[in-house]
mmCIF file of C-alpha atoms in Angstrom:
data_model
loop_
_atom_site.group_PDB
_atom_site.id
_atom_site.type_symbol
_atom_site.label_atom_id
_atom_site.label_comp_id
_atom_site.label_asym_id
_atom_site.label_seq_id
_atom_site.Cartn_x
_atom_site.Cartn_y
_atom_site.Cartn_z
ATOM 1 C CA MET A 18 -94.924 53.953 19.940
ATOM 2 C CA LEU A 19 -95.122 55.370 17.512
ATOM 3 C CA ASN A 20 -96.375 54.004 14.305
ATOM 4 C CA PRO A 21 -93.675 53.035 11.785
ATOM 5 C CA ILE A 22 -94.854 54.557 8.363
ATOM 6 C CA VAL A 23 -94.504 58.289 10.406
ATOM 7 C CA LYS A 24 -91.258 56.759 12.273
ATOM 8 C CA ASN A 25 -89.712 56.112 9.185
ATOM 9 C CA ARG A 26 -89.633 59.133 6.779
ATOM 10 C CA SER A 27 -88.862 56.888 3.377
ATOM 11 C CA TYR A 28 -92.148 54.903 5.245
ATOM 12 C CA LEU A 29 -94.018 57.982 4.847
ATOM 13 C CA MET A 30 -93.330 58.169 1.251
ATOM 14 C CA ALA A 31 -93.907 55.292 -0.107
ATOM 15 C CA TYR A 32 -96.744 55.582 1.934
ATOM 16 C CA LEU A 33 -98.239 59.159 0.611
ATOM 17 C CA MET A 34 -97.194 58.088 -3.021
ATOM 18 C CA VAL A 35 -99.179 55.063 -2.979
ATOM 19 C CA LEU A 36 -101.575 56.691 -1.809
ATOM 20 C CA PHE A 37 -101.695 59.326 -4.765
ATOM 21 C CA PHE A 38 -101.286 56.752 -7.346
ATOM 22 C CA VAL A 39 -104.337 54.728 -5.785
ATOM 23 C CA VAL A 40 -106.221 57.853 -6.125
ATOM 24 C CA ALA A 41 -104.968 59.276 -9.559
ATOM 25 C CA VAL A 42 -106.066 55.265 -10.980
ATOM 26 C CA GLN A 43 -109.562 55.180 -9.332
ATOM 27 C CA THR A 44 -110.421 58.763 -10.961
ATOM 28 C CA VAL A 45 -109.520 57.716 -14.098
ATOM 29 C CA VAL A 46 -111.451 54.381 -14.357
ATOM 30 C CA LEU A 47 -114.586 56.139 -12.806
ATOM 31 C CA ASN A 48 -114.683 58.698 -15.000
ATOM 32 C CA TYR A 49 -113.412 56.498 -18.256
ATOM 33 C CA TYR A 50 -115.143 53.244 -17.112
ATOM 34 C CA GLN A 51 -118.519 54.648 -15.320
ATOM 35 C CA ASP A 52 -119.075 57.589 -17.691
ATOM 36 C CA LEU A 53 -118.725 59.422 -13.808
ATOM 37 C CA ASP A 54 -117.853 63.814 -14.363
ATOM 38 C CA VAL A 55 -113.855 64.564 -13.302
ATOM 39 C CA LEU A 56 -114.823 66.208 -10.272
ATOM 40 C CA ALA A 57 -117.204 63.810 -8.475
ATOM 41 C CA SER A 58 -114.801 60.712 -10.046
ATOM 42 C CA LEU A 59 -111.395 62.572 -8.045
ATOM 43 C CA THR A 60 -113.771 63.570 -5.352
ATOM 44 C CA ASP A 61 -115.006 59.930 -4.776
ATOM 45 C CA ALA A 62 -110.941 58.811 -4.868
ATOM 46 C CA LEU A 63 -109.875 61.511 -3.065
ATOM 47 C CA VAL A 64 -113.194 60.587 0.359
ATOM 48 C CA PHE A 65 -112.189 56.690 0.274
ATOM 49 C CA ASN A 66 -109.185 56.669 0.010
ATOM 50 C CA LEU A 67 -108.017 59.097 1.949
ATOM 51 C CA MET A 68 -110.402 57.382 4.870
ATOM 52 C CA MET A 69 -108.635 54.062 4.221
ATOM 53 C CA ALA A 70 -105.748 56.001 4.773
ATOM 54 C CA ILE A 71 -106.507 57.289 8.200
ATOM 55 C CA ILE A 72 -108.253 53.586 9.573
ATOM 56 C CA GLY A 73 -105.227 51.800 7.754
ATOM 57 C CA PHE A 74 -103.077 54.118 9.710
ATOM 58 C CA VAL A 75 -104.854 53.455 13.231
ATOM 59 C CA LEU A 76 -104.876 49.729 12.197
ATOM 60 C CA TRP A 77 -101.353 49.596 13.401
ATOM 61 C CA TYR A 78 -102.477 50.226 17.658
ATOM 62 C CA VAL A 79 -104.805 47.977 16.896
ATOM 63 C CA LEU A 80 -102.629 45.260 15.940
ATOM 64 C CA ARG A 81 -99.083 46.582 18.095
ATOM 65 C CA PHE A 82 -101.349 46.948 21.304
ATOM 66 C CA ASN A 83 -104.192 44.247 20.390
ATOM 67 C CA LEU A 84 -104.567 41.366 18.418
ATOM 68 C CA LYS A 85 -100.244 40.586 19.188
ATOM 69 C CA GLU A 86 -101.474 39.366 22.214
ATOM 70 C CA LYS A 87 -103.349 37.045 20.684
ATOM 71 C CA THR A 88 -101.765 33.283 20.911
ATOM 72 C CA GLU A 89 -104.524 31.531 20.342
ATOM 73 C CA LEU A 90 -105.443 31.262 16.762
ATOM 74 C CA PHE A 91 -109.191 30.689 17.139
ATOM 75 C CA ASP A 92 -108.994 34.138 19.142
ATOM 76 C CA LEU A 93 -106.967 36.070 16.947
ATOM 77 C CA VAL A 94 -109.342 34.928 13.762
ATOM 78 C CA VAL A 95 -112.271 36.010 15.452
ATOM 79 C CA ASN A 96 -110.403 39.352 16.481
ATOM 80 C CA HIS A 97 -109.053 40.143 13.183
ATOM 81 C CA ALA A 98 -112.817 38.984 11.579
ATOM 82 C CA LEU A 99 -114.483 41.222 14.055
ATOM 83 C CA VAL A 100 -111.899 44.150 13.284
ATOM 84 C CA ALA A 101 -112.502 43.769 9.521
ATOM 85 C CA ILE A 102 -116.145 44.248 9.672
ATOM 86 C CA LEU A 103 -115.542 46.907 11.711
ATOM 87 C CA SER A 104 -113.064 49.185 9.626
ATOM 88 C CA VAL A 105 -114.863 48.331 6.674
ATOM 89 C CA THR A 106 -118.161 49.312 8.001
ATOM 90 C CA ILE A 107 -116.852 52.722 8.901
ATOM 91 C CA TRP A 108 -115.255 53.045 5.831
ATOM 92 C CA LEU A 109 -118.144 52.664 3.621
ATOM 93 C CA GLY A 110 -120.517 54.677 6.274
ATOM 94 C CA GLY A 111 -117.940 57.229 6.707
ATOM 95 C CA GLY A 112 -117.734 57.355 2.844
ATOM 96 C CA TYR A 113 -120.872 56.918 2.012
ATOM 97 C CA PHE A 114 -122.509 59.912 4.326
ATOM 98 C CA ILE A 115 -119.735 62.537 2.444
ATOM 99 C CA MET A 116 -120.316 61.918 -0.487
ATOM 100 C CA GLN A 117 -124.190 61.720 -0.335
ATOM 101 C CA THR A 118 -123.758 64.932 1.197
ATOM 102 C CA ILE A 119 -121.025 66.741 -0.913
ATOM 103 C CA GLU A 120 -122.895 65.087 -4.475
ATOM 104 C CA ASN A 121 -126.811 65.340 -3.276
ATOM 105 C CA ASN A 122 -127.380 66.863 -6.538
ATOM 106 C CA ASN A 123 -125.388 64.384 -8.870
ATOM 107 C CA THR A 124 -128.340 61.640 -9.512
ATOM 108 C CA GLU A 125 -126.083 59.602 -11.603
ATOM 109 C CA TYR A 126 -123.242 59.673 -8.848
ATOM 110 C CA LEU A 127 -125.757 58.313 -6.512
ATOM 111 C CA ASP A 128 -127.122 56.080 -8.261
ATOM 112 C CA PHE A 129 -123.567 54.571 -9.041
ATOM 113 C CA LEU A 130 -122.128 55.091 -5.107
ATOM 114 C CA GLN A 131 -125.776 52.681 -3.675
ATOM 115 C CA ALA A 132 -124.918 50.375 -6.883
ATOM 116 C CA SER A 133 -121.024 49.889 -6.065
ATOM 117 C CA LEU A 134 -121.308 49.476 -2.341
ATOM 118 C CA PRO A 135 -121.013 45.944 -2.588
ATOM 119 C CA TRP A 136 -117.877 45.400 -4.877
ATOM 120 C CA ARG A 137 -116.564 48.786 -2.624
ATOM 121 C CA GLY A 138 -116.913 46.493 0.751
ATOM 122 C CA ILE A 139 -114.704 44.016 -1.301
ATOM 123 C CA ILE A 140 -112.163 46.430 -2.040
ATOM 124 C CA GLY A 141 -111.971 47.885 1.565
ATOM 125 C CA SER A 142 -111.891 44.165 2.925
ATOM 126 C CA PHE A 143 -109.137 43.734 0.260
ATOM 127 C CA TYR A 144 -107.252 46.418 2.250
ATOM 128 C CA TYR A 145 -107.874 45.384 5.593
ATOM 129 C CA LEU A 146 -105.746 42.288 4.963
ATOM 130 C CA VAL A 147 -102.955 44.694 2.888
ATOM 131 C CA PHE A 148 -102.647 46.445 5.932
ATOM 132 C CA VAL A 149 -102.500 43.548 8.055
ATOM 133 C CA LEU A 150 -99.909 41.408 6.014
ATOM 134 C CA LEU A 151 -97.470 44.593 5.996
ATOM 135 C CA TYR A 152 -97.766 45.658 9.640
ATOM 136 C CA TYR A 153 -97.228 41.963 10.820
ATOM 137 C CA ILE A 154 -94.310 41.759 8.670
ATOM 138 C CA MET A 155 -93.481 45.230 9.946
ATOM 139 C CA MET A 156 -92.781 44.251 13.866
ATOM 140 C CA TYR A 157 -91.547 41.197 12.386
ATOM 141 C CA TYR A 158 -88.843 43.450 11.570
ATOM 142 C CA GLU A 159 -89.017 45.398 14.588
ATOM 143 C CA ASP A 160 -88.990 42.377 16.713
ATOM 144 C CA LEU A 161 -86.082 40.915 14.747
ATOM 145 C CA GLN A 162 -84.174 44.458 15.477
ATOM 146 C CA HIS A 163 -84.822 44.609 18.561
ATOM 147 C CA LYS A 164 -83.538 40.966 18.944
ATOM 148 C CA MET A 165 -80.402 41.338 17.135
ATOM 149 C CA LYS A 166 -79.584 44.932 19.415
ATOM 150 C CA ALA A 167 -79.731 42.755 22.478
ATOM 151 C CA GLU A 168 -78.238 40.182 21.987
ATOM 152 C CA ALA A 169 -75.233 42.519 20.406
ATOM 153 C CA GLU A 170 -75.572 44.657 23.879
ATOM 154 C CA LEU A 171 -75.447 40.823 25.793
ATOM 155 C CA SER A 172 -72.478 39.371 23.730
ATOM 156 C CA ARG A 173 -70.598 43.451 24.457
ATOM 157 C CA LEU A 174 -71.161 43.116 27.901
ATOM 158 C CA VAL A 175 -70.649 39.072 28.323
ATOM 159 C CA ARG A 176 -67.083 40.166 25.883
ATOM 160 C CA GLU A 177 -66.312 43.377 28.537
ATOM 161 C CA ALA A 178 -66.682 41.186 31.666
ATOM 162 C CA GLU A 179 -64.204 38.418 30.291
ATOM 163 C CA LEU A 180 -61.774 41.051 29.527
ATOM 164 C CA ASN A 181 -62.058 42.751 33.376
ATOM 165 C CA ALA A 182 -62.424 39.413 34.434
ATOM 166 C CA LEU A 183 -58.963 38.788 32.458
ATOM 167 C CA LYS A 184 -56.979 42.102 33.262
ATOM 168 C CA SER A 185 -57.738 42.271 36.830
ATOM 169 C CA GLN A 186 -55.912 38.744 37.180
ATOM 170 C CA ILE A 187 -52.735 40.464 35.192
ATOM 171 C CA ASN A 188 -52.666 43.893 37.879
ATOM 172 C CA PRO A 189 -53.081 41.729 40.668
ATOM 173 C CA HIS A 190 -50.600 39.705 39.679
ATOM 174 C CA PHE A 191 -47.630 42.122 39.644
ATOM 175 C CA LEU A 192 -49.257 43.887 42.608
ATOM 176 C CA PHE A 193 -48.550 41.355 44.966
ATOM 177 C CA ASN A 194 -44.742 40.181 43.342
ATOM 178 C CA SER A 195 -44.141 44.065 43.720
ATOM 179 C CA LEU A 196 -45.624 44.051 47.202
ATOM 180 C CA ASN A 197 -43.629 41.401 48.072
ATOM 181 C CA SER A 198 -39.665 42.934 46.211
ATOM 182 C CA ILE A 199 -40.804 46.007 48.822
ATOM 183 C CA SER A 200 -41.631 44.711 51.577
ATOM 184 C CA SER A 201 -38.189 43.153 51.367
ATOM 185 C CA LEU A 202 -36.107 46.509 50.199
ATOM 186 C CA THR A 203 -37.818 48.152 53.562
ATOM 187 C CA MET A 204 -35.316 45.990 56.212
ATOM 188 C CA THR A 205 -32.714 45.312 53.545
ATOM 189 C CA ASP A 206 -32.921 48.566 51.649
ATOM 190 C CA PRO A 207 -35.459 51.475 52.515
ATOM 191 C CA ASP A 208 -34.377 54.176 50.503
ATOM 192 C CA LYS A 209 -34.998 51.593 47.036
ATOM 193 C CA ALA A 210 -37.947 50.819 49.027
ATOM 194 C CA GLN A 211 -39.243 53.967 48.835
ATOM 195 C CA GLU A 212 -38.207 54.581 45.488
ATOM 196 C CA MET A 213 -40.038 51.621 44.737
ATOM 197 C CA VAL A 214 -43.366 52.849 46.052
ATOM 198 C CA ILE A 215 -43.220 55.553 44.056
ATOM 199 C CA LYS A 216 -42.769 54.152 40.735
ATOM 200 C CA LEU A 217 -45.595 51.669 41.911
ATOM 201 C CA SER A 218 -47.908 54.172 42.019
ATOM 202 C CA ASP A 219 -47.510 56.119 39.293
ATOM 203 C CA PHE A 220 -47.298 52.707 37.175
ATOM 204 C CA MET A 221 -51.172 51.984 38.917
ATOM 205 C CA ARG A 222 -52.429 55.567 38.096
ATOM 206 C CA TYR A 223 -51.725 54.900 34.206
ATOM 207 C CA ALA A 224 -53.368 51.151 34.692
ATOM 208 C CA LEU A 225 -56.480 52.608 36.352
ATOM 209 C CA SER A 226 -56.865 55.703 33.635
ATOM 210 C CA HIS A 227 -56.446 53.651 30.982
ATOM 211 C CA ASP A 228 -58.764 50.555 32.156
ATOM 212 C CA ARG A 229 -61.964 51.628 30.614
ATOM 213 C CA HIS A 230 -60.451 51.725 27.267
ATOM 214 C CA GLU A 231 -59.808 48.067 25.035
ATOM 215 C CA THR A 232 -57.041 49.673 23.361
ATOM 216 C CA THR A 233 -54.309 52.840 23.531
ATOM 217 C CA LEU A 234 -51.182 53.962 21.142
ATOM 218 C CA LEU A 235 -47.943 51.986 21.084
ATOM 219 C CA ARG A 236 -46.149 55.160 22.719
ATOM 220 C CA ASN A 237 -48.339 54.973 25.618
ATOM 221 C CA GLU A 238 -47.942 51.370 26.240
ATOM 222 C CA LEU A 239 -44.143 52.100 25.771
ATOM 223 C CA GLU A 240 -44.325 55.001 28.157
ATOM 224 C CA ASN A 241 -45.787 52.130 30.594
ATOM 225 C CA ALA A 242 -43.474 49.696 30.233
ATOM 226 C CA GLU A 243 -40.701 51.960 30.721
ATOM 227 C CA ARG A 244 -42.295 52.828 34.357
ATOM 228 C CA TYR A 245 -43.054 48.724 34.801
ATOM 229 C CA LEU A 246 -38.898 48.472 34.343
ATOM 230 C CA ASP A 247 -38.096 50.889 36.107
ATOM 231 C CA ILE A 248 -39.724 49.100 39.181
ATOM 232 C CA GLU A 249 -38.042 45.701 38.406
ATOM 233 C CA LYS A 250 -34.585 47.529 37.681
ATOM 234 C CA VAL A 251 -34.866 48.645 41.900
ATOM 235 C CA ARG A 252 -35.084 44.782 42.436
ATOM 236 C CA PHE A 253 -32.563 43.568 40.671
ATOM 237 C CA GLY A 254 -30.256 46.263 39.503
ATOM 238 C CA LYS A 255 -27.244 45.475 37.184
ATOM 239 C CA ARG A 256 -28.762 42.223 36.417
ATOM 240 C CA LEU A 257 -31.460 43.721 34.230
ATOM 241 C CA LYS A 258 -30.734 45.014 30.659
ATOM 242 C CA TYR A 259 -33.397 46.392 28.567
ATOM 243 C CA ASN A 260 -33.395 47.715 25.210
ATOM 244 C CA ALA A 261 -35.989 48.679 22.319
ATOM 245 C CA ILE A 262 -36.191 48.823 19.182
ATOM 246 C CA ILE A 263 -39.061 50.548 17.863
ATOM 247 C CA PRO A 264 -39.502 52.405 14.393
ATOM 248 C CA PRO A 265 -41.932 55.341 14.032
ATOM 249 C CA ALA A 266 -44.141 53.426 11.977
ATOM 250 C CA CYS A 267 -45.345 51.580 14.914
ATOM 251 C CA LEU A 268 -45.447 54.269 17.558
ATOM 252 C CA ASP A 269 -48.883 55.376 16.779
ATOM 253 C CA ALA A 270 -50.252 51.867 16.294
ATOM 254 C CA GLN A 271 -53.708 50.840 18.179
ATOM 255 C CA ILE A 272 -52.611 48.037 20.490
ATOM 256 C CA PRO A 273 -54.783 46.488 23.802
ATOM 257 C CA ASN A 274 -53.712 48.330 26.634
ATOM 258 C CA LEU A 275 -51.648 46.619 29.196
ATOM 259 C CA ILE A 276 -50.646 43.819 26.770
ATOM 260 C CA LEU A 277 -46.575 45.122 27.165
ATOM 261 C CA GLN A 278 -46.523 44.787 31.273
ATOM 262 C CA PRO A 279 -47.326 41.191 31.666
ATOM 263 C CA LEU A 280 -44.888 39.863 28.838
ATOM 264 C CA LEU A 281 -41.705 41.793 29.918
ATOM 265 C CA GLU A 282 -42.946 40.018 33.608
ATOM 266 C CA ASN A 283 -42.683 37.079 31.867
ATOM 267 C CA ALA A 284 -39.406 37.608 30.428
ATOM 268 C CA ILE A 285 -38.070 39.028 33.675
ATOM 269 C CA LYS A 286 -39.703 35.682 35.469
ATOM 270 C CA HIS A 287 -37.705 33.175 33.213
ATOM 271 C CA GLY A 288 -35.072 35.680 32.326
ATOM 272 C CA VAL A 289 -33.290 37.361 34.846
ATOM 273 C CA HIS A 290 -35.141 35.748 38.333
ATOM 274 C CA ASN A 291 -32.576 32.396 37.308
ATOM 275 C CA SER A 292 -29.483 34.088 36.193
ATOM 276 C CA THR A 293 -26.616 36.013 37.919
ATOM 277 C CA GLU A 294 -25.257 37.504 35.132
ATOM 278 C CA GLU A 295 -26.939 40.506 33.542
ATOM 279 C CA VAL A 296 -29.951 39.446 30.824
ATOM 280 C CA LEU A 297 -31.089 41.452 27.739
ATOM 281 C CA ILE A 298 -34.551 41.872 27.483
ATOM 282 C CA GLU A 299 -35.389 43.154 23.989
ATOM 283 C CA LEU A 300 -38.155 44.762 22.677
ATOM 284 C CA ARG A 301 -38.502 44.731 18.855
ATOM 285 C CA CYS A 302 -40.881 46.085 16.497
ATOM 286 C CA GLU A 303 -41.856 45.499 12.968
ATOM 287 C CA PRO A 304 -44.724 46.786 10.862
ATOM 288 C CA ASN A 305 -46.591 45.422 7.611
ATOM 289 C CA ASN A 306 -49.032 46.059 5.802
ATOM 290 C CA ASP A 307 -51.739 43.871 8.424
ATOM 291 C CA PHE A 308 -49.498 43.676 11.325
ATOM 292 C CA ILE A 309 -47.341 45.317 14.000
ATOM 293 C CA GLU A 310 -45.325 42.345 14.927
ATOM 294 C CA LEU A 311 -43.812 42.538 18.668
ATOM 295 C CA HIS A 312 -41.117 40.617 19.580
ATOM 296 C CA ILE A 313 -40.209 40.360 23.186
ATOM 297 C CA ILE A 314 -36.753 38.338 23.811
ATOM 298 C CA ASN A 315 -34.461 37.719 26.880
ATOM 299 C CA ASP A 316 -31.654 35.237 27.324
ATOM 300 C CA PHE A 317 -31.878 32.635 29.789
ATOM 301 C CA ASP A 318 -29.827 30.594 31.520
ATOM 302 C CA PRO A 319 -30.419 26.977 30.089
ATOM 303 C CA GLU A 320 -28.914 25.563 33.322
ATOM 304 C CA ALA A 321 -31.410 26.573 35.029
ATOM 305 C CA THR A 322 -34.531 24.746 35.624
ATOM 306 C CA ARG A 323 -36.746 25.815 32.500
ATOM 307 C CA PRO A 324 -40.370 27.031 32.791
ATOM 308 C CA LYS A 325 -43.524 24.941 32.840
ATOM 309 C CA GLY A 326 -46.305 25.514 29.976
ATOM 310 C CA GLU A 327 -47.608 29.758 29.704
ATOM 311 C CA GLY A 328 -47.789 31.236 33.233
ATOM 312 C CA ILE A 329 -50.898 33.475 33.795
ATOM 313 C CA GLY A 330 -50.010 36.687 32.181
ATOM 314 C CA LEU A 331 -49.609 34.135 28.575
ATOM 315 C CA ARG A 332 -52.959 32.581 28.866
ATOM 316 C CA ASN A 333 -54.609 35.763 29.429
ATOM 317 C CA ILE A 334 -53.521 37.190 26.642
ATOM 318 C CA ARG A 335 -53.717 34.767 24.190
ATOM 319 C CA GLN A 336 -57.351 35.428 25.726
ATOM 320 C CA ARG A 337 -57.671 38.875 25.294
ATOM 321 C CA LEU A 338 -56.144 38.757 21.829
ATOM 322 C CA GLN A 339 -58.602 36.311 21.287
ATOM 323 C CA LEU A 340 -61.923 37.491 22.848
ATOM 324 C CA LEU A 341 -60.538 41.256 20.478
ATOM 325 C CA TYR A 342 -59.767 40.517 17.125
ATOM 326 C CA HIS A 343 -61.336 37.018 16.947
ATOM 327 C CA ARG A 344 -58.036 35.357 16.081
ATOM 328 C CA ASN A 345 -56.144 32.816 18.150
ATOM 329 C CA ASP A 346 -52.810 32.738 16.050
ATOM 330 C CA LEU A 347 -52.155 36.700 17.292
ATOM 331 C CA LEU A 348 -49.688 35.219 19.549
ATOM 332 C CA GLU A 349 -46.069 33.086 19.430
ATOM 333 C CA ILE A 350 -44.240 31.409 21.611
ATOM 334 C CA LYS A 351 -40.364 30.477 20.639
ATOM 335 C CA LEU A 352 -37.753 28.638 22.560
ATOM 336 C CA GLY A 353 -34.064 28.148 22.012
ATOM 337 C CA LYS A 354 -31.030 27.044 23.050
ATOM 338 C CA ILE A 355 -30.051 30.600 25.353
ATOM 339 C CA GLU A 356 -33.313 32.545 24.090
ATOM 340 C CA PHE A 357 -36.949 32.699 24.972
ATOM 341 C CA GLU A 358 -38.909 35.107 22.325
ATOM 342 C CA VAL A 359 -42.566 35.797 22.557
ATOM 343 C CA ILE A 360 -44.117 37.246 18.868
ATOM 344 C CA LEU A 361 -46.949 39.078 19.167
ATOM 345 C CA ARG A 362 -49.075 40.295 16.549
ATOM 346 C CA ILE A 363 -51.426 42.997 16.469
ATOM 347 C CA PRO A 364 -53.902 43.778 13.377
ATOM 348 C CA ARG A 365 -54.186 46.668 12.100
ATOM 349 C CA GLN A 366 -57.896 46.397 11.692
ATOM 350 C CA ARG A 367 -60.302 48.164 13.616
ATOM 351 C CA ILE A 368 -61.476 45.983 16.258
ATOM 352 C CA GLY A 369 -64.690 43.434 16.248
#
């Protein structure tokens, strides 16, 4: 795993800028307050601070792959104390040896170097604490990001599984009805049965090809709805009449895929099934700034037995809308004296 200082370009730039700033300040302090010459001051600042920068860089791996795993507070404190002593010793010893070699003829500097070791030890310990604090904050932030990413991915998988479960309930529901109808037509009208098998094949091909995508254009859904109605017209003949009023502004709107078919299936079930007369099913789209509103209206015989509650199709659509848009007010049902209307509101905003 890369050190976050080099993994993130802004962190690396900040790290180098802080190093440059500390070297500049230390050079000025040594030259102005300790009366050391400029070259010796600059060399001292560069050597000790570069060594501390390298030790601080390596310290990340010690914390990440060793000390972070310590769960006992006592063990953690003892290990940090040992690492701090080792780090400061290496820093002081290495810096002392290098500067003594470079400035071996500068007696004034060597006297200062010898005298400054105690406060350099204090500064080295301070640097260690700063690095540890900084790295723990980075590790906490990194772990938090990983957890949030994992939770988001888990949430997406759960939602996807729920949506697939809902859609898998819709398709077999329609498929079973269609197969029953084909079975009946096989005996009474083999030609219509064959026609229905072909149309059912086209419909299922569309359903399977769009199963991986959560939304599609309304124009695609309308084409699929007409495939479905062609199948049902084979069953119901002239009793089923369909009229669509779709302004061009609606055609390119994104809507959940396979959402119109169960609504039309519901309209046929509660309108055409219970009537011996022609039943009109109307699909109308009304766009506005926030939604496109889809109205599915069907006539029904008021004397016939009225359906009780919502079927699987409507219930699944309500749940799909809740999962996709996080709203429970996007499906409305109106029951009139001779009309049954379902209003589907599709937000224009992107799916969250």
